[in-house]
Amino acid sequence: MNREDLQNEEKNRVSFINSNNGMRYERCSGSGGGVAAADDTITVGFSQVGAESDWRTANTESMKSTFSEENGYELIFDDAQQKQENQLTAIRNFIQQEVDYILLAPVTETGWDTVLQEAKDADIPVIIVDRMVDVSDDSLYTTWIGTDSLLEGRKAAEWLNAYTTAKGIDAKDVNIVDIQGTIGSTAQIGRSKGLEEGVDNYGWNLLAQQSGEFTQAKGQEVMESMLKQYDNINVVYCENDNEAFGAIDAIEAAGKTVGSDIANGEIMVMSFDTTNAGLTDTLAGKIACDVECNPLHGPRAEELIKALEAGEEVEKLNYVDEEIFATDDTVDKVKAVNSLDEEGEYDVTPITQEIIDGRAY
Ligand code: AHR
């Protein structure tokens, strides 16, 4: 199955309209009927952003396989189709249904104060997953689990600097376009900022920034229009793998060559996520550097719920460690500062088929 088929299959599988309240939700365990679950079953409402990317599909799968009936859960899953208004409706439905926990993967950072206050008033703990929320009062959610998007962006920028320096390419000859993620999402804010800091630090030319909404179709459309506007693009900074797939298609359709040899006219594509398809393109030399964003949050969210069930305190922010993969070994390490202001040194792993085969997503 190719990546588009996978995305379509996911879309069809996770969404249906409940005729009573118009909410797109799927009850993932039990035999239907009443919302109340058996006494020892933990009911979890999960508001998912959508099914926009391979990463998101892997994230949904991780949640569904963790919060299964066999594991003692009833999962009420809602696909918001990338719309915050759908997420607000879903959360209000979860509150009405008196779920034990709400899991929220927020589409953007702002706009959550009121609904999270409603969940708090109903005494329902909220666990934020993946992207962050920007709220006036941190007690509106219980805990957060996800990735450090700013660190991801900084790793990518440091890799680009190390790579171009190693190849003797002058910073003023590096002409970048940034296909951004969904504007206002943590993943976009952090990755765009990481690049912008690199531009300030190293003096590259940032020709344009435009959102590709984390989808392949939009990534392709944006790349097509950027190629028409600029004839000197030699680096495309895609803020996720699906945008990179679209950008690669657009570059090749324009008769240009995707690759790392930018001194000889190739256009380098960089990306985030390290999905199987993304790393396959990295192995083929089409994505020069792919910075990991790990989607397997199901077991991590379950660990937090188990701790809360046991009456334990949990950390407010729970960051996941992530790797960097590249087509070749030109750069073997990068130094970067994370969101907590700690500097770290991170290995860059040249990708192999064996690594791809051994990965879960
Ligand atoms: O928030 C994580 C981002 O959202 C992933 O990079 C992207 O693929 C997804 O849609």
PDB file of C-alpha atoms in Angstrom, residues 46 55-56 59 62-63 67 102-106 126-133 141-148 186 293-305 314-322:
ATOM      1  CA  PHE A  46      -9.253  11.240  22.764  1.00  0.00           C
ATOM      2  CA  TRP A  55       2.931  10.541  11.463  1.00  0.00           C
ATOM      3  CA  ARG A  56      -0.627  11.241  12.594  1.00  0.00           C
ATOM      4  CA  ASN A  59       0.006   8.338  16.481  1.00  0.00           C
ATOM      5  CA  SER A  62      -0.479   3.926  19.007  1.00  0.00           C
ATOM      6  CA  MET A  63      -3.358   5.404  21.026  1.00  0.00           C
ATOM      7  CA  PHE A  67      -6.321   2.172  25.069  1.00  0.00           C
ATOM      8  CA  ILE A 102      -9.493  13.436  28.303  1.00  0.00           C
ATOM      9  CA  LEU A 103      -6.554  13.158  25.916  1.00  0.00           C
ATOM     10  CA  LEU A 104      -6.144  16.196  23.667  1.00  0.00           C
ATOM     11  CA  ALA A 105      -3.792  16.476  20.682  1.00  0.00           C
ATOM     12  CA  PRO A 106      -4.396  20.196  20.007  1.00  0.00           C
ATOM     13  CA  VAL A 126      -6.754  16.411  30.783  1.00  0.00           C
ATOM     14  CA  ILE A 127      -3.556  15.022  29.287  1.00  0.00           C
ATOM     15  CA  ILE A 128      -2.193  17.079  26.403  1.00  0.00           C
ATOM     16  CA  VAL A 129      -0.470  14.954  23.758  1.00  0.00           C
ATOM     17  CA  ASP A 130       2.053  15.909  21.043  1.00  0.00           C
ATOM     18  CA  ARG A 131       1.595  19.678  20.477  1.00  0.00           C
ATOM     19  CA  MET A 132       1.268  22.069  23.406  1.00  0.00           C
ATOM     20  CA  VAL A 133      -1.450  24.436  24.600  1.00  0.00           C
ATOM     21  CA  TYR A 141      -4.379  20.596  32.219  1.00  0.00           C
ATOM     22  CA  THR A 142      -2.808  17.840  34.286  1.00  0.00           C
ATOM     23  CA  THR A 143       0.233  16.938  32.227  1.00  0.00           C
ATOM     24  CA  TRP A 144       1.739  17.057  28.730  1.00  0.00           C
ATOM     25  CA  ILE A 145       3.632  14.442  26.729  1.00  0.00           C
ATOM     26  CA  GLY A 146       5.286  15.258  23.427  1.00  0.00           C
ATOM     27  CA  THR A 147       8.332  16.315  21.494  1.00  0.00           C
ATOM     28  CA  ASP A 148      10.538  19.394  21.631  1.00  0.00           C
ATOM     29  CA  THR A 186       3.678  23.818  18.277  1.00  0.00           C
ATOM     30  CA  CYS A 293       9.369  13.403  15.855  1.00  0.00           C
ATOM     31  CA  ASN A 294       8.251  10.270  17.674  1.00  0.00           C
ATOM     32  CA  PRO A 295       4.480   9.568  17.424  1.00  0.00           C
ATOM     33  CA  LEU A 296       4.255   6.520  19.705  1.00  0.00           C
ATOM     34  CA  HIS A 297       2.597   8.321  22.596  1.00  0.00           C
ATOM     35  CA  GLY A 298       0.014   5.651  23.520  1.00  0.00           C
ATOM     36  CA  PRO A 299       2.163   3.748  26.055  1.00  0.00           C
ATOM     37  CA  ARG A 300       3.529   7.016  27.458  1.00  0.00           C
ATOM     38  CA  ALA A 301       0.030   8.442  27.977  1.00  0.00           C
ATOM     39  CA  GLU A 302      -1.028   5.166  29.598  1.00  0.00           C
ATOM     40  CA  GLU A 303       1.901   5.344  32.005  1.00  0.00           C
ATOM     41  CA  LEU A 304       0.738   8.804  33.076  1.00  0.00           C
ATOM     42  CA  ILE A 305      -2.844   7.586  33.551  1.00  0.00           C
ATOM     43  CA  VAL A 314       3.283  13.317  37.553  1.00  0.00           C
ATOM     44  CA  GLU A 315       5.684  15.716  35.825  1.00  0.00           C
ATOM     45  CA  LYS A 316       3.943  18.620  34.099  1.00  0.00           C
ATOM     46  CA  LEU A 317       6.063  18.397  30.926  1.00  0.00           C
ATOM     47  CA  ASN A 318       7.272  15.062  29.566  1.00  0.00           C
ATOM     48  CA  TYR A 319       9.642  15.362  26.597  1.00  0.00           C
ATOM     49  CA  VAL A 320      10.491  12.390  24.398  1.00  0.00           C
ATOM     50  CA  ASP A 321      14.080  11.738  23.169  1.00  0.00           C
ATOM     51  CA  GLU A 322      14.518  11.795  19.414  1.00  0.00           C
TER      52      GLU A 322
END
